[in-house]
PDB file of N, CA and C in Angstrom:
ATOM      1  N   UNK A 187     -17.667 -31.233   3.927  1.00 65.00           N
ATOM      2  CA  UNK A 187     -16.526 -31.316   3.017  1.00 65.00           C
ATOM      3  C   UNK A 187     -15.915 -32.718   3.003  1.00 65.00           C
ATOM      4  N   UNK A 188     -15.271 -32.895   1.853  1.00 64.00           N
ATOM      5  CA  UNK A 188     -14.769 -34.206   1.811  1.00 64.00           C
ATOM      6  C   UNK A 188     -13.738 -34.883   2.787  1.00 64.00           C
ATOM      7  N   UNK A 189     -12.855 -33.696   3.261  1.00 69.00           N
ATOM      8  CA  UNK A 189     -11.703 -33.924   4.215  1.00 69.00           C
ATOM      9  C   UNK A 189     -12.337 -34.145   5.025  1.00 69.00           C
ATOM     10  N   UNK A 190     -13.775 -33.699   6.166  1.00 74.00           N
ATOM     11  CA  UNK A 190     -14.188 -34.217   7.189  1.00 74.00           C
ATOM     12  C   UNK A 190     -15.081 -35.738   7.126  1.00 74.00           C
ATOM     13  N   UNK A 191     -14.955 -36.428   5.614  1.00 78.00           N
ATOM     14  CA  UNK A 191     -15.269 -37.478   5.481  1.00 78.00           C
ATOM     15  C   UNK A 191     -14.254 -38.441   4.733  1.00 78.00           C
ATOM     16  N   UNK A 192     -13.398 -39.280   5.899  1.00 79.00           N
ATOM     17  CA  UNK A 192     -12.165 -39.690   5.020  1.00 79.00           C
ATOM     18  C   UNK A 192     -13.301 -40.902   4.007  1.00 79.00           C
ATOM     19  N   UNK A 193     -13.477 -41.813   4.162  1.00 83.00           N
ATOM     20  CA  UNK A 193     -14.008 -42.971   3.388  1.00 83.00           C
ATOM     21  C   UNK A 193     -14.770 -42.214   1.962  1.00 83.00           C
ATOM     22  N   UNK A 194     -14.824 -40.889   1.908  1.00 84.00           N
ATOM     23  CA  UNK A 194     -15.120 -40.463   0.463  1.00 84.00           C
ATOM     24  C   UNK A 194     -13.802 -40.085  -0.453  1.00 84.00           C
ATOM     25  N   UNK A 195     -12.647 -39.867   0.608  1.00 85.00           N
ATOM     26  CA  UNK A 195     -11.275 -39.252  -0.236  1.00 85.00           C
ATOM     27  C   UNK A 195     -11.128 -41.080  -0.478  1.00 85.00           C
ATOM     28  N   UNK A 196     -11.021 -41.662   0.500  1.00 87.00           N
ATOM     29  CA  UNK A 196     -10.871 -43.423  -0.052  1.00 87.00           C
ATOM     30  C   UNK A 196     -11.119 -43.620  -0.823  1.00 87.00           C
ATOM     31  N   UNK A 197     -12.354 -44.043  -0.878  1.00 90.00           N
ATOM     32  CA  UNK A 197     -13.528 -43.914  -2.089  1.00 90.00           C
ATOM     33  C   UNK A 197     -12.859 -43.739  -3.287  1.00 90.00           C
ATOM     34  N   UNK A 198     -12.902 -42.237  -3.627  1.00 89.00           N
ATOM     35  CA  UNK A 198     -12.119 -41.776  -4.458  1.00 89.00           C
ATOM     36  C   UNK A 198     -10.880 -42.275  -5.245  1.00 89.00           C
ATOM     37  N   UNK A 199      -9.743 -42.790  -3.970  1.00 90.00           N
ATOM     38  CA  UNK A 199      -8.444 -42.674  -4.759  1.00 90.00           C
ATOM     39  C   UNK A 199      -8.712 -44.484  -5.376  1.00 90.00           C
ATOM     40  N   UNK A 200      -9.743 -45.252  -4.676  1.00 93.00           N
ATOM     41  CA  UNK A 200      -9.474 -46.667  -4.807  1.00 93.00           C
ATOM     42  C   UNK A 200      -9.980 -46.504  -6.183  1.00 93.00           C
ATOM     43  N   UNK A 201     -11.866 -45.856  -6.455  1.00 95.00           N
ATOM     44  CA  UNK A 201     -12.118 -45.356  -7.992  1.00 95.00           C
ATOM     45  C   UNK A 201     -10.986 -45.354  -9.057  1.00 95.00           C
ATOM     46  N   UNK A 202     -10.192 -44.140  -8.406  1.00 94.00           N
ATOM     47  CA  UNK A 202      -9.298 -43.938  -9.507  1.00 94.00           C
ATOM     48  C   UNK A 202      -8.475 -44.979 -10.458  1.00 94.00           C
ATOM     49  N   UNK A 203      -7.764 -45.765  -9.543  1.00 97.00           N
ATOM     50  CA  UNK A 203      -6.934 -46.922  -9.417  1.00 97.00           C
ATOM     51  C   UNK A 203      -7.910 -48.353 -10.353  1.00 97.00           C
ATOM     52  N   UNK A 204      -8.750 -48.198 -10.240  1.00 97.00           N
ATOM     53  CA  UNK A 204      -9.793 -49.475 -11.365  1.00 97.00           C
ATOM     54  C   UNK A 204      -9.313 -49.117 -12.588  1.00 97.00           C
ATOM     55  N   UNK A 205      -9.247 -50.378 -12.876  1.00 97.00           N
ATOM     56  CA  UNK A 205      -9.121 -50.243 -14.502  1.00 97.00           C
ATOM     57  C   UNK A 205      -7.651 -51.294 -15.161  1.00 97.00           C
ATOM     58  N   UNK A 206      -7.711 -51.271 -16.251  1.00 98.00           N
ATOM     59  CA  UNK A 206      -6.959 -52.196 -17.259  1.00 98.00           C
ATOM     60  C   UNK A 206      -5.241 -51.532 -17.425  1.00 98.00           C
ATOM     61  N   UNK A 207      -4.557 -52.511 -16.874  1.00 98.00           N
ATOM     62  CA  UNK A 207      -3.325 -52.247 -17.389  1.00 98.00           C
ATOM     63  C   UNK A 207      -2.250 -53.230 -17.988  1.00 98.00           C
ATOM     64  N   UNK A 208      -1.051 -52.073 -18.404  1.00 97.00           N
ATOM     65  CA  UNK A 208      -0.572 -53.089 -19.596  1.00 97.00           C
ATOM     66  C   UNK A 208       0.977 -52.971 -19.567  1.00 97.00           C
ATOM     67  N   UNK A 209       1.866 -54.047 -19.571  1.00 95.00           N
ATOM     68  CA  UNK A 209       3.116 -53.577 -19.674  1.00 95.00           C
ATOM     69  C   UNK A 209       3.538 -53.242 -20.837  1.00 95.00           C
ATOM     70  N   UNK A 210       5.117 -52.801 -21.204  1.00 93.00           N
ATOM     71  CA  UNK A 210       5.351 -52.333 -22.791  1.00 93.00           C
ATOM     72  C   UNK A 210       4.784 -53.702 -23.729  1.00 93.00           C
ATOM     73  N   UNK A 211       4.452 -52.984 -24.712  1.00 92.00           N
ATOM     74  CA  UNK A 211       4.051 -53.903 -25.996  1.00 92.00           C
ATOM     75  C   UNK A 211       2.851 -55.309 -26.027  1.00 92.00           C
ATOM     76  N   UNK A 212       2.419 -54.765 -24.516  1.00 90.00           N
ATOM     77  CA  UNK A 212       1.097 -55.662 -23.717  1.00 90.00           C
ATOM     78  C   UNK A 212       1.588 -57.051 -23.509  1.00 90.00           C
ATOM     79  N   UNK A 213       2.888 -57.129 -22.838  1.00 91.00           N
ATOM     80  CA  UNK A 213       3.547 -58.429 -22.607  1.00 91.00           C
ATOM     81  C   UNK A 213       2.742 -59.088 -21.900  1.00 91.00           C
ATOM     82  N   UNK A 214       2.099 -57.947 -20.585  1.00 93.00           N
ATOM     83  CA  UNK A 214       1.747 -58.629 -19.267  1.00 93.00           C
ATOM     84  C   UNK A 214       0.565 -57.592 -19.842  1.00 93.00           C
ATOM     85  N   UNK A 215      -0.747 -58.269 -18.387  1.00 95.00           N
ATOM     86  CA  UNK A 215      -2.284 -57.474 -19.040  1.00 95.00           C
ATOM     87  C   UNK A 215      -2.297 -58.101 -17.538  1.00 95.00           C
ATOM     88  N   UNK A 216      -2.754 -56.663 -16.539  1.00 96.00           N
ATOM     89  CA  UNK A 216      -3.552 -56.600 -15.523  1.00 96.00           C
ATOM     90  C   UNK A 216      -4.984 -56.352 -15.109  1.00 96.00           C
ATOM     91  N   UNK A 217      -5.599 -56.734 -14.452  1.00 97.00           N
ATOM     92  CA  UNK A 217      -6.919 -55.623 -14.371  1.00 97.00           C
ATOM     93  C   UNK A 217      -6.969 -55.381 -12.847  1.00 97.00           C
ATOM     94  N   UNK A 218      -7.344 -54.043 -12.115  1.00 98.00           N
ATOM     95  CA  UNK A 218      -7.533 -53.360 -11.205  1.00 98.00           C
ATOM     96  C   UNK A 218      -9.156 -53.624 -10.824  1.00 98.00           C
ATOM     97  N   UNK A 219      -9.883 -54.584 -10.033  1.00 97.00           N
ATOM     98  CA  UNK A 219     -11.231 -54.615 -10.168  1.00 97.00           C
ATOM     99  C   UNK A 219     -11.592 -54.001  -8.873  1.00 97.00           C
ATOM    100  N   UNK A 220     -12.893 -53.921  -8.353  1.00 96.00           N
ATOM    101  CA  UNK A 220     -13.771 -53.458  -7.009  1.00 96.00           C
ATOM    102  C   UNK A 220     -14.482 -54.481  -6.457  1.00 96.00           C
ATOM    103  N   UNK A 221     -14.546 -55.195  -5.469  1.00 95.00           N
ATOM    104  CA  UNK A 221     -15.092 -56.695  -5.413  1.00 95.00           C
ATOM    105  C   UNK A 221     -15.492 -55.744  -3.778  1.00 95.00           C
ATOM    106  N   UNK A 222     -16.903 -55.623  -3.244  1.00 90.00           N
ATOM    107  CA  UNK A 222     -16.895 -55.002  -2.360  1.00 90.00           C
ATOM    108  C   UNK A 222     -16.343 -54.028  -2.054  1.00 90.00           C
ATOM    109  N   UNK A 223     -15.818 -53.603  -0.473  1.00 88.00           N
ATOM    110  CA  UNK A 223     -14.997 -52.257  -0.136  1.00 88.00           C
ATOM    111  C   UNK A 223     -13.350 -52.703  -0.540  1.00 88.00           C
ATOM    112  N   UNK A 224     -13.068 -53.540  -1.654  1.00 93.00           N
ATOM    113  CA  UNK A 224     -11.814 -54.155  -1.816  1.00 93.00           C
ATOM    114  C   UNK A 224     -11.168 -54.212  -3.196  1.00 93.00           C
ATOM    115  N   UNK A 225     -10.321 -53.757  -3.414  1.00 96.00           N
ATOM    116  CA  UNK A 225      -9.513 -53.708  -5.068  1.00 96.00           C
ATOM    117  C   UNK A 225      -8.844 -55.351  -5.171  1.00 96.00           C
ATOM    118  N   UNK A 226      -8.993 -55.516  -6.016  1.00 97.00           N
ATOM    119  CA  UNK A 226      -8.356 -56.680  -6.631  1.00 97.00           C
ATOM    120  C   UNK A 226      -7.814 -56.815  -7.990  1.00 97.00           C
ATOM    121  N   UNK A 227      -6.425 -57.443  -7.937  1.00 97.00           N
ATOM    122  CA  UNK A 227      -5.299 -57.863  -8.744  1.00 97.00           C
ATOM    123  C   UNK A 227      -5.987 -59.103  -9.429  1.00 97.00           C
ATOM    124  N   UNK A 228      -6.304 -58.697 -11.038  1.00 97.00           N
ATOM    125  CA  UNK A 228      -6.406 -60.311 -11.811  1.00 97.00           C
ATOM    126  C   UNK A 228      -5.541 -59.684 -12.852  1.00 97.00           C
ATOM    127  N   UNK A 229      -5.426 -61.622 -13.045  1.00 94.00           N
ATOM    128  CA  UNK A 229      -4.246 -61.529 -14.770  1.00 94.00           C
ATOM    129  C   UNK A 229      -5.227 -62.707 -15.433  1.00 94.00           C
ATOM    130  N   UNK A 230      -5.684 -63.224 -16.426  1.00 92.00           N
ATOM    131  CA  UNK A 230      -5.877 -64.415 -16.990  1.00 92.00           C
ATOM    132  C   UNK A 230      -5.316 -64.767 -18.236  1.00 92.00           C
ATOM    133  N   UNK A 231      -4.355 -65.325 -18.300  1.00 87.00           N
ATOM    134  CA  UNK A 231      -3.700 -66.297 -19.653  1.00 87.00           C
ATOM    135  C   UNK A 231      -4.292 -67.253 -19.603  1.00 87.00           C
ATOM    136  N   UNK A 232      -3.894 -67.885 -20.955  1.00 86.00           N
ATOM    137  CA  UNK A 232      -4.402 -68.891 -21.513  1.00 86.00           C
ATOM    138  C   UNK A 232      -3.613 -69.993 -20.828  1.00 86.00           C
ATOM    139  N   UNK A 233      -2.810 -70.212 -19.431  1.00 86.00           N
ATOM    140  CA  UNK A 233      -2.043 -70.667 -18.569  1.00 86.00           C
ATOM    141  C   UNK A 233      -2.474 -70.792 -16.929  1.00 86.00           C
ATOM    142  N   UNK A 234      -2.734 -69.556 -17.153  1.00 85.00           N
ATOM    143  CA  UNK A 234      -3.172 -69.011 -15.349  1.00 85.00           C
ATOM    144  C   UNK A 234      -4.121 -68.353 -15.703  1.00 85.00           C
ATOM    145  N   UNK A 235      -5.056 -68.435 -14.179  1.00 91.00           N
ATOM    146  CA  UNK A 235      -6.003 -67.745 -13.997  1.00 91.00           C
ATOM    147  C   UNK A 235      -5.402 -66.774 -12.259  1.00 91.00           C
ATOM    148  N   UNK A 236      -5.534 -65.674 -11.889  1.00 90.00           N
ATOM    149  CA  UNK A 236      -5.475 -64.842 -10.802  1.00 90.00           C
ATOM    150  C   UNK A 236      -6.221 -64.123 -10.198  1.00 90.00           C
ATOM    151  N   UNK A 237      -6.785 -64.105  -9.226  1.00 94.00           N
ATOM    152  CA  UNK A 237      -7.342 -62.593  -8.488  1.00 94.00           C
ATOM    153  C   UNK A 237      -7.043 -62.763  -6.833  1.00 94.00           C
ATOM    154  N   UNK A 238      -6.385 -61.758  -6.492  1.00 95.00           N
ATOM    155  CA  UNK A 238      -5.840 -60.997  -5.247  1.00 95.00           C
ATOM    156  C   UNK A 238      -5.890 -60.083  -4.669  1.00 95.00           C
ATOM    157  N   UNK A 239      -6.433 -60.373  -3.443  1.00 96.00           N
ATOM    158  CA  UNK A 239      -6.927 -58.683  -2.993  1.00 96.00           C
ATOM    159  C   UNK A 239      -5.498 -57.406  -2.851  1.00 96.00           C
ATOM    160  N   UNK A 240      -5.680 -56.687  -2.835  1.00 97.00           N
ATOM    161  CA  UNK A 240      -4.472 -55.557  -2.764  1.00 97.00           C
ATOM    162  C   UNK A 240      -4.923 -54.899  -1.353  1.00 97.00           C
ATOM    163  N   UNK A 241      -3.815 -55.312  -0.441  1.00 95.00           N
ATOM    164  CA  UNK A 241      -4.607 -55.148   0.667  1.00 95.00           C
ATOM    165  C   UNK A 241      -3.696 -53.387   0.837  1.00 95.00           C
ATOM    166  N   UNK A 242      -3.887 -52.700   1.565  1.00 94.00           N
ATOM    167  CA  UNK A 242      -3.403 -51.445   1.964  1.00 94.00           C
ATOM    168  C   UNK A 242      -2.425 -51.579   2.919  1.00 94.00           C
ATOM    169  N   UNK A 243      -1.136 -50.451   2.690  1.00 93.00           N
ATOM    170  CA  UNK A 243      -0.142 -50.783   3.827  1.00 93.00           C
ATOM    171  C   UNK A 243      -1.158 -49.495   4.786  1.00 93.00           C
ATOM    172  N   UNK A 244      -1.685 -48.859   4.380  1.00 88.00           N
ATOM    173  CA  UNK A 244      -2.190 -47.965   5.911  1.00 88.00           C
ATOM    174  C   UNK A 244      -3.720 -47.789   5.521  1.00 88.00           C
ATOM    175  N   UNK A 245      -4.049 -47.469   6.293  1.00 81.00           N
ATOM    176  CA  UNK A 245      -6.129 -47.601   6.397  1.00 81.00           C
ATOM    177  C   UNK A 245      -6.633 -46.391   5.537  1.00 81.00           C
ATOM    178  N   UNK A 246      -5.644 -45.383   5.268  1.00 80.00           N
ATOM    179  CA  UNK A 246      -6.207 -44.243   4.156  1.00 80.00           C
ATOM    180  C   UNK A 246      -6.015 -44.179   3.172  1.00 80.00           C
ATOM    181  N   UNK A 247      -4.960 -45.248   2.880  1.00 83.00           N
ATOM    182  CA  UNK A 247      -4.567 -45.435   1.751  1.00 83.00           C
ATOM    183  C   UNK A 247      -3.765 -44.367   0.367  1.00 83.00           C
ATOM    184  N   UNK A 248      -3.438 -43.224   1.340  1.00 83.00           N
ATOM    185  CA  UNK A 248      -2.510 -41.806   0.574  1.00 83.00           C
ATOM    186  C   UNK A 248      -1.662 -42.091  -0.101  1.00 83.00           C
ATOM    187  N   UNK A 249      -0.880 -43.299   0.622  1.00 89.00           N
ATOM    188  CA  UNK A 249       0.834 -42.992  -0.364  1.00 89.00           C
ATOM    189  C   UNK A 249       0.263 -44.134  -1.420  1.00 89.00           C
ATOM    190  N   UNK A 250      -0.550 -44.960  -1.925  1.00 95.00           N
ATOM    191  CA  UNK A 250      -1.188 -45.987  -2.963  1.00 95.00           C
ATOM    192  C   UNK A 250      -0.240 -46.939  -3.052  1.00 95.00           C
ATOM    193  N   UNK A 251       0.187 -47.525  -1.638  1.00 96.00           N
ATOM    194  CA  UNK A 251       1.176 -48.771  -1.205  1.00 96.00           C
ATOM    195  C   UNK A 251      -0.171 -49.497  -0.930  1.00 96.00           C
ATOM    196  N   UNK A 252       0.320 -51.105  -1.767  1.00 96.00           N
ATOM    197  CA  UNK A 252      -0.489 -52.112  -1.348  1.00 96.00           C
ATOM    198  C   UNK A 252       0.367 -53.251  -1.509  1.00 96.00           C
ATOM    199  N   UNK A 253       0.136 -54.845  -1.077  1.00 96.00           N
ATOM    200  CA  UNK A 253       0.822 -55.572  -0.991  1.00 96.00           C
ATOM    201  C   UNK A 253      -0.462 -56.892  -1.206  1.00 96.00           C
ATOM    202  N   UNK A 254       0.112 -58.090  -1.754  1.00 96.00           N
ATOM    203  CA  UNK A 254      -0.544 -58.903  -2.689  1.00 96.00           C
ATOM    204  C   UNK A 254       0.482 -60.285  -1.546  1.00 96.00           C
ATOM    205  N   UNK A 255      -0.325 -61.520  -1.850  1.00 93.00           N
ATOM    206  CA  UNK A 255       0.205 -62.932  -0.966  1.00 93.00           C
ATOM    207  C   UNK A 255       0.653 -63.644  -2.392  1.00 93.00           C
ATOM    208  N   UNK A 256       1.902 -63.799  -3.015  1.00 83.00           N
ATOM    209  CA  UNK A 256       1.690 -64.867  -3.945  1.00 83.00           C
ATOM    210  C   UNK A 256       1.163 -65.849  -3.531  1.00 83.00           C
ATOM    211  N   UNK A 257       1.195 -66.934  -4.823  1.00 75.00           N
ATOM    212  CA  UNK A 257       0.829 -68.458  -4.234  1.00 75.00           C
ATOM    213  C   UNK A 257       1.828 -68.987  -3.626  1.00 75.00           C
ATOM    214  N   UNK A 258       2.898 -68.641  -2.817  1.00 82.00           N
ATOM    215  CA  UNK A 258       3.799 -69.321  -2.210  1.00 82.00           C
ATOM    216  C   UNK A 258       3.176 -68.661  -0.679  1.00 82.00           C
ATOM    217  N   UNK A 259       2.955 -67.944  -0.336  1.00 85.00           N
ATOM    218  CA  UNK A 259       2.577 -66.962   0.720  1.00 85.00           C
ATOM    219  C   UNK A 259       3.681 -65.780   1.095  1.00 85.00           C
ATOM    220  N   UNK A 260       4.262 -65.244  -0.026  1.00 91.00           N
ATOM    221  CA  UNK A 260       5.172 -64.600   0.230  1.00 91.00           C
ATOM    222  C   UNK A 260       4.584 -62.813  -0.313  1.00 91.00           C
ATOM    223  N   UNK A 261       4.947 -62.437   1.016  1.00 94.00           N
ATOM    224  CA  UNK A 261       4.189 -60.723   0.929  1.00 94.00           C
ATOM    225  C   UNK A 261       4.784 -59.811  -0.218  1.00 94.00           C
ATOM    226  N   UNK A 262       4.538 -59.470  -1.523  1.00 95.00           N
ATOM    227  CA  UNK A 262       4.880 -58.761  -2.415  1.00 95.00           C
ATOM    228  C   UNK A 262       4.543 -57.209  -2.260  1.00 95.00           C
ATOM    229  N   UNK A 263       4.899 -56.135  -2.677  1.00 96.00           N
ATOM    230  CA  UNK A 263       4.479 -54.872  -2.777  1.00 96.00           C
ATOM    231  C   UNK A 263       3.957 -54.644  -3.794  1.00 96.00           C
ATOM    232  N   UNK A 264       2.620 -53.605  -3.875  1.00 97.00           N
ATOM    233  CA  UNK A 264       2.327 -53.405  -5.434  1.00 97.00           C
ATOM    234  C   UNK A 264       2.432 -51.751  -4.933  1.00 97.00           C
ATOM    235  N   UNK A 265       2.767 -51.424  -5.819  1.00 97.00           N
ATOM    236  CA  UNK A 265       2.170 -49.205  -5.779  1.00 97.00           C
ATOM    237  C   UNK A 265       1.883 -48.807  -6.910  1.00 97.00           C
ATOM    238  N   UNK A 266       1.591 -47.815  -6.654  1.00 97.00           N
ATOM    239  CA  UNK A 266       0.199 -47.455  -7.890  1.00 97.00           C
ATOM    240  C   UNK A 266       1.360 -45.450  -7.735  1.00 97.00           C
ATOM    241  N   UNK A 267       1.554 -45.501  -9.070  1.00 97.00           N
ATOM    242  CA  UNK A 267       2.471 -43.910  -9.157  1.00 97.00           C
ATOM    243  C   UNK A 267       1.502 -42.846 -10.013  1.00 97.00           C
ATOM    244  N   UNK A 268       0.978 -42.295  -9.779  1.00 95.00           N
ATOM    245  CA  UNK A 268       0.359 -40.878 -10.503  1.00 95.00           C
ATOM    246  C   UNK A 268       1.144 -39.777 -10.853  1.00 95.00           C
ATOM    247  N   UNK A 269       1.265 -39.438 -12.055  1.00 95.00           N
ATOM    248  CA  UNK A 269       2.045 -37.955 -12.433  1.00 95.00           C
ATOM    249  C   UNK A 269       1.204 -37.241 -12.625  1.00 95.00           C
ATOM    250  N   UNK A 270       1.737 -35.682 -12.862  1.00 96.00           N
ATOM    251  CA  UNK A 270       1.516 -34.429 -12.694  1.00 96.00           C
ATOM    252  C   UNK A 270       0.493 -34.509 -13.966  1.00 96.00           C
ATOM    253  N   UNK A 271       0.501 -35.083 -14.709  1.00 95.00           N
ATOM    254  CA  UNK A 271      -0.546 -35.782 -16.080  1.00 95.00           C
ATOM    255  C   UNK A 271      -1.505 -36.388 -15.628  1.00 95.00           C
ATOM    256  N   UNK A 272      -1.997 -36.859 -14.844  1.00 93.00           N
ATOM    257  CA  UNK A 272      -3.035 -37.870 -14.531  1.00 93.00           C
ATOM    258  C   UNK A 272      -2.765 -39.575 -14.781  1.00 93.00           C
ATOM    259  N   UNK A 273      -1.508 -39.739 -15.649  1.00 96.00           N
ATOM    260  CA  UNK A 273      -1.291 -40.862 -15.843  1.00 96.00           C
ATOM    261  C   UNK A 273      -0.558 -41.871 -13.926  1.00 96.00           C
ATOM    262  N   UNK A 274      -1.467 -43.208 -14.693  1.00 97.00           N
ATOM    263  CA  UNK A 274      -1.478 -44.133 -13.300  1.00 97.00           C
ATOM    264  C   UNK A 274      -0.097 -44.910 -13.963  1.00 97.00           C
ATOM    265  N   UNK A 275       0.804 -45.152 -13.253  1.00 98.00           N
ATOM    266  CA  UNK A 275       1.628 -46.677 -13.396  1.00 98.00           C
ATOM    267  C   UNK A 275       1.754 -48.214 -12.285  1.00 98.00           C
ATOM    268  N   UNK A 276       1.418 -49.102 -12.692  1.00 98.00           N
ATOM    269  CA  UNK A 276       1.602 -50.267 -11.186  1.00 98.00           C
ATOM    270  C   UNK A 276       2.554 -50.738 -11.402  1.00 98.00           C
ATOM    271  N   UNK A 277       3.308 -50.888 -10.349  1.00 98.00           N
ATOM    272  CA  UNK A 277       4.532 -51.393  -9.958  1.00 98.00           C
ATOM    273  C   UNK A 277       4.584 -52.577  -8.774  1.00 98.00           C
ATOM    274  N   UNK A 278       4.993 -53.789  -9.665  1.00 95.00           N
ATOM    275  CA  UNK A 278       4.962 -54.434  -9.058  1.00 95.00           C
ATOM    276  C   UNK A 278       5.642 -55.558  -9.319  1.00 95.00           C
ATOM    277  N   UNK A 279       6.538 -56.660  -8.663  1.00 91.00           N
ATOM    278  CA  UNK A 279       8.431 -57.268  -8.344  1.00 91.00           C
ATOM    279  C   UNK A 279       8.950 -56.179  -9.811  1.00 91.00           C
ATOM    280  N   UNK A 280       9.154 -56.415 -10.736  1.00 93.00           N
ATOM    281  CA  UNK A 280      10.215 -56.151 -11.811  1.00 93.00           C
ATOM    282  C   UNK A 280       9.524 -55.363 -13.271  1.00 93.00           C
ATOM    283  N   UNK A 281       7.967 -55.379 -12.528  1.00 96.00           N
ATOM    284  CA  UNK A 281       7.130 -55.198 -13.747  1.00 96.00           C
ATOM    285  C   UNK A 281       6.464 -53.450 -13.529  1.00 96.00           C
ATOM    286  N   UNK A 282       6.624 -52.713 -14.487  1.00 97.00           N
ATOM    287  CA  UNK A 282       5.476 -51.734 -14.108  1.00 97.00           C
ATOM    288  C   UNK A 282       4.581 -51.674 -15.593  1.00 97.00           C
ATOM    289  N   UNK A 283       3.433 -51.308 -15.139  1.00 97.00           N
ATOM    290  CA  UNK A 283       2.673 -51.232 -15.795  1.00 97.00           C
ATOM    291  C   UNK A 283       1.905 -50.549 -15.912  1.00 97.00           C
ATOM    292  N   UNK A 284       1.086 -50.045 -17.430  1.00 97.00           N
ATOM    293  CA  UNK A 284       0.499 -48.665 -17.607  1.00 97.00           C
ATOM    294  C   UNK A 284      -0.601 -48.567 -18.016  1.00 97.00           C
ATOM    295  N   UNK A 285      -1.617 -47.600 -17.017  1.00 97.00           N
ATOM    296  CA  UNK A 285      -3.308 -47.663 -17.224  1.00 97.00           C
ATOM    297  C   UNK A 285      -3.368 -47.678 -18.643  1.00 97.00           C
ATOM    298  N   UNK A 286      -4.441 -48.531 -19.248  1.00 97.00           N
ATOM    299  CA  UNK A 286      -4.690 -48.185 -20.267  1.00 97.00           C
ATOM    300  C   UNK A 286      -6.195 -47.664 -20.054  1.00 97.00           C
ATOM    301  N   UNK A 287      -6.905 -47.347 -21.728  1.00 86.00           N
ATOM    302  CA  UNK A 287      -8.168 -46.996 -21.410  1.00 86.00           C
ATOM    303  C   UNK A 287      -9.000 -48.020 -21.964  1.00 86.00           C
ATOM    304  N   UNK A 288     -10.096 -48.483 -21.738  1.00 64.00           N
ATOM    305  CA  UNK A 288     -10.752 -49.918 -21.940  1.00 64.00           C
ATOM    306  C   UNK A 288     -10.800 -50.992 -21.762  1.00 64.00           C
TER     307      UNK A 288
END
């Protein structure tokens, strides 16, 4: 069963969490990527380029708390919120943002 194999419920919730997101009216445009056993934070404007690993506040990764180094080296929080819908939101300093599909 899956519960006697945590790294497949991992697996799983990190899966889930991939993918393209967007704040209202696509101000801001994230992407959620898989770079190895590791999720990563990119943005690219026509300004900046980004990618950051999202490291885990705990090794199972349940409550979908992660935390990002700006370029200053200052420890940010990101979390990832799921509703009773299946819909994902990331939250992260002032911004949240919403899975899109594609």
């Amino acid at each position: 069963p899956e519960k006697e194999l945590p790294f497949l419920e991992i697996e799983k919730r990190l899966k889930q969490l991939e993918g393209n997101y967007e704040s209202y009216r696509g101000i801001r445009r994230l992407s959620v990527v898989r770079k190895g056993p590791m999720l990563y934070l990119e943005e690219k404007t026509k300004f900046t380029e980004m990618s950051v690993p999202l490291i885990p506040e705990n090794e199972k990764v349940k409550r979908l708390k992660f935390y990002i180094y700006s370029g200053v080296g200052v420890k940010m929080p990101v979390e990832f919120v799921i509703d009773s819908k299946g819909k994902i939101d990331l939250y992260m300093e002032r911004w949240r943002l919403h899975k899109v599909k594609g």
